[in-house]
PDB file of C-alpha atoms and ligand atoms in Angstrom:
ATOM      1  CA  MET A   1     123.608  32.059 -49.985  1.00 71.00           C
ATOM      2  CA  GLU A   2     122.534  31.430 -46.239  1.00 81.00           C
ATOM      3  CA  LEU A   3     118.724  34.041 -45.646  1.00 81.00           C
ATOM      4  CA  SER A   4     121.200  35.318 -42.525  1.00 76.00           C
ATOM      5  CA  ASP A   5     123.892  36.001 -44.523  1.00 83.00           C
ATOM      6  CA  ASP A   6     121.967  37.954 -47.336  1.00 87.00           C
ATOM      7  CA  THR A   7     122.559  41.629 -45.880  1.00 92.00           C
ATOM      8  CA  ALA A   8     119.737  43.197 -47.569  1.00 93.00           C
ATOM      9  CA  LEU A   9     117.568  41.186 -46.937  1.00 95.00           C
ATOM     10  CA  ARG A  10     118.443  41.439 -42.981  1.00 96.00           C
ATOM     11  CA  ALA A  11     118.617  45.089 -43.473  1.00 96.00           C
ATOM     12  CA  GLU A  12     114.886  45.369 -44.625  1.00 96.00           C
ATOM     13  CA  LEU A  13     113.865  42.922 -41.705  1.00 97.00           C
ATOM     14  CA  GLU A  14     115.449  45.052 -39.178  1.00 97.00           C
ATOM     15  CA  ALA A  15     114.753  48.284 -40.756  1.00 98.00           C
ATOM     16  CA  GLY A  16     110.826  47.458 -39.821  1.00 98.00           C
ATOM     17  CA  LEU A  17     112.038  45.879 -36.254  1.00 98.00           C
ATOM     18  CA  ARG A  18     112.825  49.854 -35.593  1.00 98.00           C
ATOM     19  CA  THR A  19     109.565  51.203 -37.506  1.00 98.00           C
ATOM     20  CA  LEU A  20     107.183  48.626 -35.401  1.00 98.00           C
ATOM     21  CA  GLY A  21     109.429  49.684 -31.911  1.00 98.00           C
ATOM     22  CA  LEU A  22     110.902  46.026 -31.703  1.00 98.00           C
ATOM     23  CA  ALA A  23     114.350  45.144 -31.220  1.00 98.00           C
ATOM     24  CA  PRO A  24     116.713  44.358 -34.573  1.00 97.00           C
ATOM     25  CA  THR A  25     118.272  41.437 -32.415  1.00 97.00           C
ATOM     26  CA  LEU A  26     114.934  39.634 -33.187  1.00 98.00           C
ATOM     27  CA  ALA A  27     116.244  39.269 -36.986  1.00 97.00           C
ATOM     28  CA  ASP A  28     118.210  36.199 -35.751  1.00 97.00           C
ATOM     29  CA  PRO A  29     115.720  34.353 -34.739  1.00 97.00           C
ATOM     30  CA  LEU A  30     113.304  35.454 -37.139  1.00 98.00           C
ATOM     31  CA  LEU A  31     115.611  34.684 -40.279  1.00 97.00           C
ATOM     32  CA  ALA A  32     116.026  31.104 -39.185  1.00 97.00           C
ATOM     33  CA  TYR A  33     111.985  30.693 -38.941  1.00 97.00           C
ATOM     34  CA  LEU A  34     112.045  32.173 -42.669  1.00 97.00           C
ATOM     35  CA  ALA A  35     114.723  29.697 -43.630  1.00 95.00           C
ATOM     36  CA  LEU A  36     112.904  27.123 -42.316  1.00 96.00           C
ATOM     37  CA  LEU A  37     109.671  28.142 -44.467  1.00 96.00           C
ATOM     38  CA  VAL A  38     111.809  28.697 -47.686  1.00 95.00           C
ATOM     39  CA  ARG A  39     113.098  24.973 -47.301  1.00 94.00           C
ATOM     40  CA  TRP A  40     110.216  23.223 -46.171  1.00 95.00           C
ATOM     41  CA  ASN A  41     108.221  25.332 -48.800  1.00 93.00           C
ATOM     42  CA  LYS A  42     109.825  23.780 -51.237  1.00 91.00           C
ATOM     43  CA  THR A  43     108.129  20.124 -51.084  1.00 92.00           C
ATOM     44  CA  TYR A  44     105.587  21.254 -48.467  1.00 91.00           C
ATOM     45  CA  ASN A  45     103.404  23.896 -49.640  1.00 87.00           C
ATOM     46  CA  LEU A  46     103.016  25.504 -46.663  1.00 92.00           C
ATOM     47  CA  THR A  47     102.270  29.518 -48.199  1.00 91.00           C
ATOM     48  CA  ALA A  48     102.099  31.188 -51.955  1.00 91.00           C
ATOM     49  CA  VAL A  49     104.630  33.239 -50.796  1.00 92.00           C
ATOM     50  CA  ARG A  50     107.824  32.245 -52.416  1.00 90.00           C
ATOM     51  CA  ASP A  51     109.765  35.541 -52.315  1.00 91.00           C
ATOM     52  CA  PRO A  52     112.391  35.683 -49.382  1.00 91.00           C
ATOM     53  CA  ARG A  53     111.536  39.421 -49.498  1.00 93.00           C
ATOM     54  CA  GLU A  54     108.013  39.271 -49.753  1.00 94.00           C
ATOM     55  CA  MET A  55     107.783  37.138 -46.933  1.00 96.00           C
ATOM     56  CA  VAL A  56     109.594  39.401 -44.699  1.00 97.00           C
ATOM     57  CA  VAL A  57     107.017  42.081 -44.987  1.00 97.00           C
ATOM     58  CA  ARG A  58     103.879  39.977 -45.840  1.00 96.00           C
ATOM     59  CA  HIS A  59     104.474  37.557 -43.001  1.00 97.00           C
ATOM     60  CA  LEU A  60     106.928  38.463 -40.762  1.00 98.00           C
ATOM     61  CA  LEU A  61     106.187  42.114 -40.170  1.00 98.00           C
ATOM     62  CA  ASP A  62     102.196  42.103 -40.906  1.00 98.00           C
ATOM     63  CA  SER A  63     102.396  39.208 -37.652  1.00 98.00           C
ATOM     64  CA  LEU A  64     104.627  41.545 -35.894  1.00 98.00           C
ATOM     65  CA  ALA A  65     102.233  44.344 -35.251  1.00 97.00           C
ATOM     66  CA  MET A  66     100.048  42.643 -33.400  1.00 97.00           C
ATOM     67  CA  VAL A  67     102.799  42.653 -30.435  1.00 98.00           C
ATOM     68  CA  PRO A  68     101.534  45.771 -29.062  1.00 97.00           C
ATOM     69  CA  HIS A  69      97.937  43.795 -28.661  1.00 96.00           C
ATOM     70  CA  VAL A  70      99.052  40.607 -27.923  1.00 96.00           C
ATOM     71  CA  ASP A  71     102.089  41.989 -24.763  1.00 93.00           C
ATOM     72  CA  GLY A  72     100.884  41.562 -21.724  1.00 93.00           C
ATOM     73  CA  LEU A  73      99.348  38.548 -21.944  1.00 98.00           C
ATOM     74  CA  ALA A  74      99.790  34.980 -20.760  1.00 98.00           C
ATOM     75  CA  THR A  75      98.253  32.062 -23.090  1.00 98.00           C
ATOM     76  CA  LEU A  76      96.979  32.733 -27.262  1.00 98.00           C
ATOM     77  CA  ALA A  77      95.604  30.497 -29.393  1.00 98.00           C
ATOM     78  CA  ASP A  78      96.665  31.278 -33.127  1.00 98.00           C
ATOM     79  CA  LEU A  79      94.030  28.843 -35.696  1.00 98.00           C
ATOM     80  CA  GLY A  80      94.688  27.599 -38.627  1.00 98.00           C
ATOM     81  CA  THR A  81      97.901  28.752 -38.035  1.00 98.00           C
ATOM     82  CA  GLY A  82      99.201  27.179 -41.529  1.00 97.00           C
ATOM     83  CA  PRO A  83     103.530  27.912 -40.937  1.00 97.00           C
ATOM     84  CA  GLY A  84     102.646  29.373 -38.130  1.00 98.00           C
ATOM     85  CA  LEU A  85     101.680  32.960 -39.122  1.00 98.00           C
ATOM     86  CA  PRO A  86     101.323  35.356 -36.909  1.00 98.00           C
ATOM     87  CA  GLY A  87     101.777  32.715 -33.819  1.00 98.00           C
ATOM     88  CA  ILE A  88     105.753  31.519 -34.615  1.00 98.00           C
ATOM     89  CA  PRO A  89     106.580  35.826 -35.198  1.00 98.00           C
ATOM     90  CA  LEU A  90     104.696  36.613 -31.836  1.00 98.00           C
ATOM     91  CA  ALA A  91     106.160  33.616 -30.008  1.00 98.00           C
ATOM     92  CA  ILE A  92     109.836  34.482 -30.823  1.00 98.00           C
ATOM     93  CA  ALA A  93     108.955  38.041 -29.937  1.00 98.00           C
ATOM     94  CA  LEU A  94     107.371  38.195 -26.603  1.00 98.00           C
ATOM     95  CA  PRO A  95     109.059  35.232 -24.874  1.00 97.00           C
ATOM     96  CA  GLY A  96     106.361  35.659 -21.952  1.00 97.00           C
ATOM     97  CA  LEU A  97     103.928  34.874 -24.080  1.00 98.00           C
ATOM     98  CA  HIS A  98     102.871  31.122 -24.211  1.00 98.00           C
ATOM     99  CA  VAL A  99     101.410  30.525 -28.113  1.00 98.00           C
ATOM    100  CA  THR A 100      99.494  27.425 -28.733  1.00 98.00           C
ATOM    101  CA  LEU A 101      99.230  27.016 -32.661  1.00 98.00           C
ATOM    102  CA  VAL A 102      96.255  25.261 -33.741  1.00 98.00           C
ATOM    103  CA  GLU A 103      96.466  23.737 -36.951  1.00 98.00           C
ATOM    104  CA  SER A 104      94.881  20.171 -38.397  1.00 98.00           C
ATOM    105  CA  ASN A 105      96.412  19.445 -41.445  1.00 97.00           C
ATOM    106  CA  GLY A 106      99.044  17.148 -40.915  1.00 97.00           C
ATOM    107  CA  LYS A 107     101.749  18.639 -43.362  1.00 96.00           C
ATOM    108  CA  LYS A 108     101.513  22.309 -42.123  1.00 97.00           C
ATOM    109  CA  ALA A 109     101.799  20.640 -38.151  1.00 98.00           C
ATOM    110  CA  ARG A 110     104.706  18.586 -38.744  1.00 97.00           C
ATOM    111  CA  PHE A 111     106.733  21.824 -39.975  1.00 98.00           C
ATOM    112  CA  LEU A 112     105.101  23.549 -37.112  1.00 98.00           C
ATOM    113  CA  ARG A 113     106.446  20.580 -34.383  1.00 98.00           C
ATOM    114  CA  GLU A 114     110.054  20.580 -35.922  1.00 98.00           C
ATOM    115  CA  ALA A 115     109.796  24.815 -36.502  1.00 98.00           C
ATOM    116  CA  VAL A 116     109.480  25.329 -32.132  1.00 98.00           C
ATOM    117  CA  ARG A 117     112.636  22.051 -32.001  1.00 98.00           C
ATOM    118  CA  GLN A 118     114.917  24.008 -33.936  1.00 98.00           C
ATOM    119  CA  LEU A 119     113.735  27.304 -32.859  1.00 98.00           C
ATOM    120  CA  LYS A 120     114.064  26.148 -29.411  1.00 98.00           C
ATOM    121  CA  LEU A 121     110.776  27.868 -29.079  1.00 98.00           C
ATOM    122  CA  THR A 122     109.931  27.285 -25.202  1.00 98.00           C
ATOM    123  CA  ASN A 123     106.883  29.126 -24.848  1.00 98.00           C
ATOM    124  CA  ALA A 124     105.131  27.402 -28.265  1.00 98.00           C
ATOM    125  CA  ASP A 125     103.391  24.019 -28.362  1.00 98.00           C
ATOM    126  CA  VAL A 126     101.254  22.478 -31.138  1.00 98.00           C
ATOM    127  CA  ALA A 127      98.278  21.159 -31.263  1.00 98.00           C
ATOM    128  CA  GLU A 128      97.282  19.432 -34.352  1.00 98.00           C
ATOM    129  CA  SER A 129      93.334  19.191 -34.143  1.00 98.00           C
ATOM    130  CA  ARG A 130      90.538  20.700 -35.610  1.00 98.00           C
ATOM    131  CA  ILE A 131      89.916  24.312 -34.157  1.00 98.00           C
ATOM    132  CA  GLU A 132      86.606  23.118 -32.911  1.00 98.00           C
ATOM    133  CA  ALA A 133      87.558  19.542 -31.465  1.00 98.00           C
ATOM    134  CA  VAL A 134      90.017  21.420 -29.111  1.00 98.00           C
ATOM    135  CA  ASP A 135      89.001  20.118 -25.395  1.00 98.00           C
ATOM    136  CA  ARG A 136      90.957  23.362 -24.068  1.00 98.00           C
ATOM    137  CA  PRO A 137      87.352  25.774 -22.927  1.00 98.00           C
ATOM    138  CA  GLY A 138      88.632  28.784 -21.571  1.00 98.00           C
ATOM    139  CA  ALA A 139      92.448  28.058 -21.412  1.00 98.00           C
ATOM    140  CA  PHE A 140      93.740  30.927 -23.229  1.00 98.00           C
ATOM    141  CA  ASP A 141      93.128  34.529 -22.336  1.00 98.00           C
ATOM    142  CA  ALA A 142      92.990  35.344 -26.367  1.00 98.00           C
ATOM    143  CA  ILE A 143      93.004  33.275 -29.537  1.00 98.00           C
ATOM    144  CA  THR A 144      93.943  34.828 -32.924  1.00 98.00           C
ATOM    145  CA  ALA A 145      93.851  34.030 -36.647  1.00 98.00           C
ATOM    146  CA  ARG A 146      94.939  35.319 -39.202  1.00 97.00           C
ATOM    147  CA  ALA A 147      93.679  35.056 -43.191  1.00 93.00           C
ATOM    148  CA  LEU A 148      91.341  31.430 -41.372  1.00 97.00           C
ATOM    149  CA  ALA A 149      87.362  32.780 -41.851  1.00 97.00           C
ATOM    150  CA  THR A 150      85.022  35.328 -41.279  1.00 98.00           C
ATOM    151  CA  LEU A 151      84.669  36.979 -37.150  1.00 98.00           C
ATOM    152  CA  PRO A 152      81.092  34.727 -36.772  1.00 98.00           C
ATOM    153  CA  ASP A 153      82.826  31.409 -38.149  1.00 98.00           C
ATOM    154  CA  ILE A 154      85.999  32.110 -36.220  1.00 98.00           C
ATOM    155  CA  LEU A 155      83.721  31.776 -32.781  1.00 98.00           C
ATOM    156  CA  ALA A 156      81.496  29.421 -34.022  1.00 98.00           C
ATOM    157  CA  VAL A 157      85.122  26.635 -34.318  1.00 98.00           C
ATOM    158  CA  GLY A 158      86.753  28.884 -31.680  1.00 98.00           C
ATOM    159  CA  GLY A 159      84.652  30.213 -29.059  1.00 98.00           C
ATOM    160  CA  HIS A 160      85.103  28.307 -26.330  1.00 98.00           C
ATOM    161  CA  LEU A 161      88.742  28.997 -26.214  1.00 98.00           C
ATOM    162  CA  PRO A 162      89.345  32.134 -24.904  1.00 98.00           C
ATOM    163  CA  LYS A 163      88.400  32.278 -21.218  1.00 97.00           C
ATOM    164  CA  ALA A 164      85.269  33.199 -19.687  1.00 96.00           C
ATOM    165  CA  ASP A 165      86.256  36.377 -17.796  1.00 95.00           C
ATOM    166  CA  GLY A 166      87.734  38.775 -20.228  1.00 95.00           C
ATOM    167  CA  GLY A 167      88.722  36.082 -23.264  1.00 97.00           C
ATOM    168  CA  ARG A 168      89.157  37.732 -26.459  1.00 98.00           C
ATOM    169  CA  LEU A 169      89.371  36.969 -30.476  1.00 98.00           C
ATOM    170  CA  LEU A 170      92.488  39.552 -31.446  1.00 98.00           C
ATOM    171  CA  ALA A 171      91.780  38.867 -35.643  1.00 98.00           C
ATOM    172  CA  MET A 172      93.871  40.256 -38.417  1.00 96.00           C
ATOM    173  CA  LYS A 173      92.097  42.106 -41.081  1.00 97.00           C
ATOM    174  CA  GLY A 174      92.918  43.866 -44.470  1.00 96.00           C
ATOM    175  CA  VAL A 175      89.554  45.945 -44.634  1.00 95.00           C
ATOM    176  CA  ASN A 176      87.580  46.905 -41.712  1.00 96.00           C
ATOM    177  CA  PRO A 177      85.502  44.234 -41.754  1.00 97.00           C
ATOM    178  CA  VAL A 178      82.284  46.486 -41.119  1.00 97.00           C
ATOM    179  CA  ASP A 179      79.101  43.571 -41.937  1.00 98.00           C
ATOM    180  CA  GLU A 180      81.332  40.433 -40.661  1.00 98.00           C
ATOM    181  CA  ILE A 181      81.295  42.779 -37.553  1.00 98.00           C
ATOM    182  CA  ALA A 182      77.753  43.661 -37.699  1.00 98.00           C
ATOM    183  CA  ALA A 183      77.019  39.747 -37.699  1.00 98.00           C
ATOM    184  CA  LEU A 184      78.635  38.704 -34.136  1.00 98.00           C
ATOM    185  CA  PRO A 185      76.920  36.362 -32.679  1.00 98.00           C
ATOM    186  CA  ALA A 186      75.328  36.323 -29.271  1.00 97.00           C
ATOM    187  CA  GLY A 187      77.669  36.389 -26.508  1.00 96.00           C
ATOM    188  CA  TRP A 188      80.403  38.830 -27.781  1.00 98.00           C
ATOM    189  CA  ARG A 189      80.850  41.938 -28.564  1.00 98.00           C
ATOM    190  CA  LEU A 190      83.141  44.704 -30.905  1.00 98.00           C
ATOM    191  CA  ASP A 191      86.576  46.046 -28.317  1.00 98.00           C
ATOM    192  CA  THR A 192      88.343  47.684 -30.805  1.00 97.00           C
ATOM    193  CA  VAL A 193      89.224  48.046 -34.471  1.00 98.00           C
ATOM    194  CA  THR A 194      93.184  49.362 -35.259  1.00 97.00           C
ATOM    195  CA  PRO A 195      94.305  50.004 -38.085  1.00 96.00           C
ATOM    196  CA  LEU A 196      97.782  48.331 -37.888  1.00 96.00           C
ATOM    197  CA  LYS A 197     101.003  50.300 -40.100  1.00 95.00           C
ATOM    198  CA  VAL A 198     103.041  47.452 -41.401  1.00 97.00           C
ATOM    199  CA  PRO A 199     106.456  48.793 -42.850  1.00 97.00           C
ATOM    200  CA  GLY A 200     106.543  48.176 -46.726  1.00 96.00           C
ATOM    201  CA  LEU A 201     103.287  47.405 -47.294  1.00 96.00           C
ATOM    202  CA  ASP A 202     100.647  49.455 -49.290  1.00 95.00           C
ATOM    203  CA  ALA A 203      97.723  47.488 -48.047  1.00 94.00           C
ATOM    204  CA  GLU A 204      94.966  48.231 -45.398  1.00 96.00           C
ATOM    205  CA  ARG A 205      95.265  46.381 -42.362  1.00 97.00           C
ATOM    206  CA  HIS A 206      92.859  46.440 -38.907  1.00 97.00           C
ATOM    207  CA  LEU A 207      93.309  44.328 -35.916  1.00 97.00           C
ATOM    208  CA  VAL A 208      89.674  43.680 -34.618  1.00 98.00           C
ATOM    209  CA  VAL A 209      89.928  43.061 -31.091  1.00 98.00           C
ATOM    210  CA  VAL A 210      85.926  40.875 -29.990  1.00 98.00           C
ATOM    211  CA  ALA A 211      84.935  40.400 -26.017  1.00 98.00           C
ATOM    212  CA  ARG A 212      82.556  37.973 -24.610  1.00 94.00           C
ATOM    213  CA  ALA A 213      79.883  40.446 -24.226  1.00 91.00           C
TER     214      ALA A 213
HETATM  215  C1  SAM B 301      94.249  30.424 -45.808  1.00 80.37           C
HETATM  216  S1  SAM B 301      95.806  29.523 -44.376  1.00 80.37           S
HETATM  217  C2  SAM B 301      96.673  30.401 -43.517  1.00 80.37           C
HETATM  218  C3  SAM B 301      97.766  30.373 -42.472  1.00 80.37           C
HETATM  219  C4  SAM B 301      98.066  31.467 -41.701  1.00 80.37           C
HETATM  220  N1  SAM B 301      97.478  32.091 -40.397  1.00 80.37           N
HETATM  221  C5  SAM B 301      98.661  32.989 -42.302  1.00 80.37           C
HETATM  222  O1  SAM B 301      98.142  33.934 -42.221  1.00 80.37           O
HETATM  223  O2  SAM B 301      99.305  32.569 -43.483  1.00 80.37           O
HETATM  224  C6  SAM B 301      94.050  28.977 -42.943  1.00 80.37           C
HETATM  225  C7  SAM B 301      94.808  27.313 -42.434  1.00 80.37           C
HETATM  226  O3  SAM B 301      93.641  26.849 -41.612  1.00 80.37           O
HETATM  227  C8  SAM B 301      93.949  25.018 -41.635  1.00 80.37           C
HETATM  228  N2  SAM B 301      92.558  25.426 -40.924  1.00 80.37           N
HETATM  229  C9  SAM B 301      91.379  25.197 -41.440  1.00 80.37           C
HETATM  230  N3  SAM B 301      90.621  25.516 -40.932  1.00 80.37           N
HETATM  231  C10 SAM B 301      90.845  24.415 -39.581  1.00 80.37           C
HETATM  232  C11 SAM B 301      90.110  23.816 -38.743  1.00 80.37           C
HETATM  233  N4  SAM B 301      88.950  23.806 -38.620  1.00 80.37           N
HETATM  234  N5  SAM B 301      90.862  23.964 -37.818  1.00 80.37           N
HETATM  235  C12 SAM B 301      92.155  23.467 -37.937  1.00 80.37           C
HETATM  236  N6  SAM B 301      92.719  24.178 -38.995  1.00 80.37           N
HETATM  237  C13 SAM B 301      92.363  24.635 -39.952  1.00 80.37           C
HETATM  238  C14 SAM B 301      93.742  25.010 -43.303  1.00 80.37           C
HETATM  239  O4  SAM B 301      94.948  23.866 -42.637  1.00 80.37           O
HETATM  240  C15 SAM B 301      94.930  26.393 -42.740  1.00 80.37           C
HETATM  241  O5  SAM B 301      96.319  26.116 -42.860  1.00 80.37           O
END
């Protein structure tokens, strides 16, 4: 059965989208992305999460919980995006946002290019590169990263990418990372820490926003 025909999966995704205040019509492109991820994951090992139902919560809805914090930005770089998380769900939900998916692993980058092409995501591009080698200083309103590194380590490799005036790091974290916040490098300050409620997920989630000092 095609994933898009799995009515229980679709219902769970649509309910989650409603809870997040997002249009249930996003379920179609999101399920198309999920189908590609499930198919490629069999041979490419893109994510350890293999159950599509778990992917809906832990990948799609978790990424989309960021939407209110990204809405209104023009450019976002998703650092160490892996199979496109959170970047691809964000690009699907926010057509006015341009997302650059940064990933150094060749297999994952190949999947990303194929996903961008098949999903016709005109607002996303793939940078197959080490983050620290992305030569676009100050090009982005914000950078984001999920499951990549500590806040200081993310800034060490990607701190050159947010724009000089008002550029931010929006990091998805589990528990409130107080030790990482205390270790922020010079030139950066904590802006906000917002608990996120991901539909269907009990685990703690936080969005940490770090701004240029
Ligand atoms: C644990 S995965 C997380 C993937 C995704 N963000 C997620 O939440 O599922 C970390 C990813 O970052 C990539 N990565 C780690 N360091 C990197 C670097 N310096 N430059 C580019 N990609 C990097 C790895 O190849 C891997 O795909």
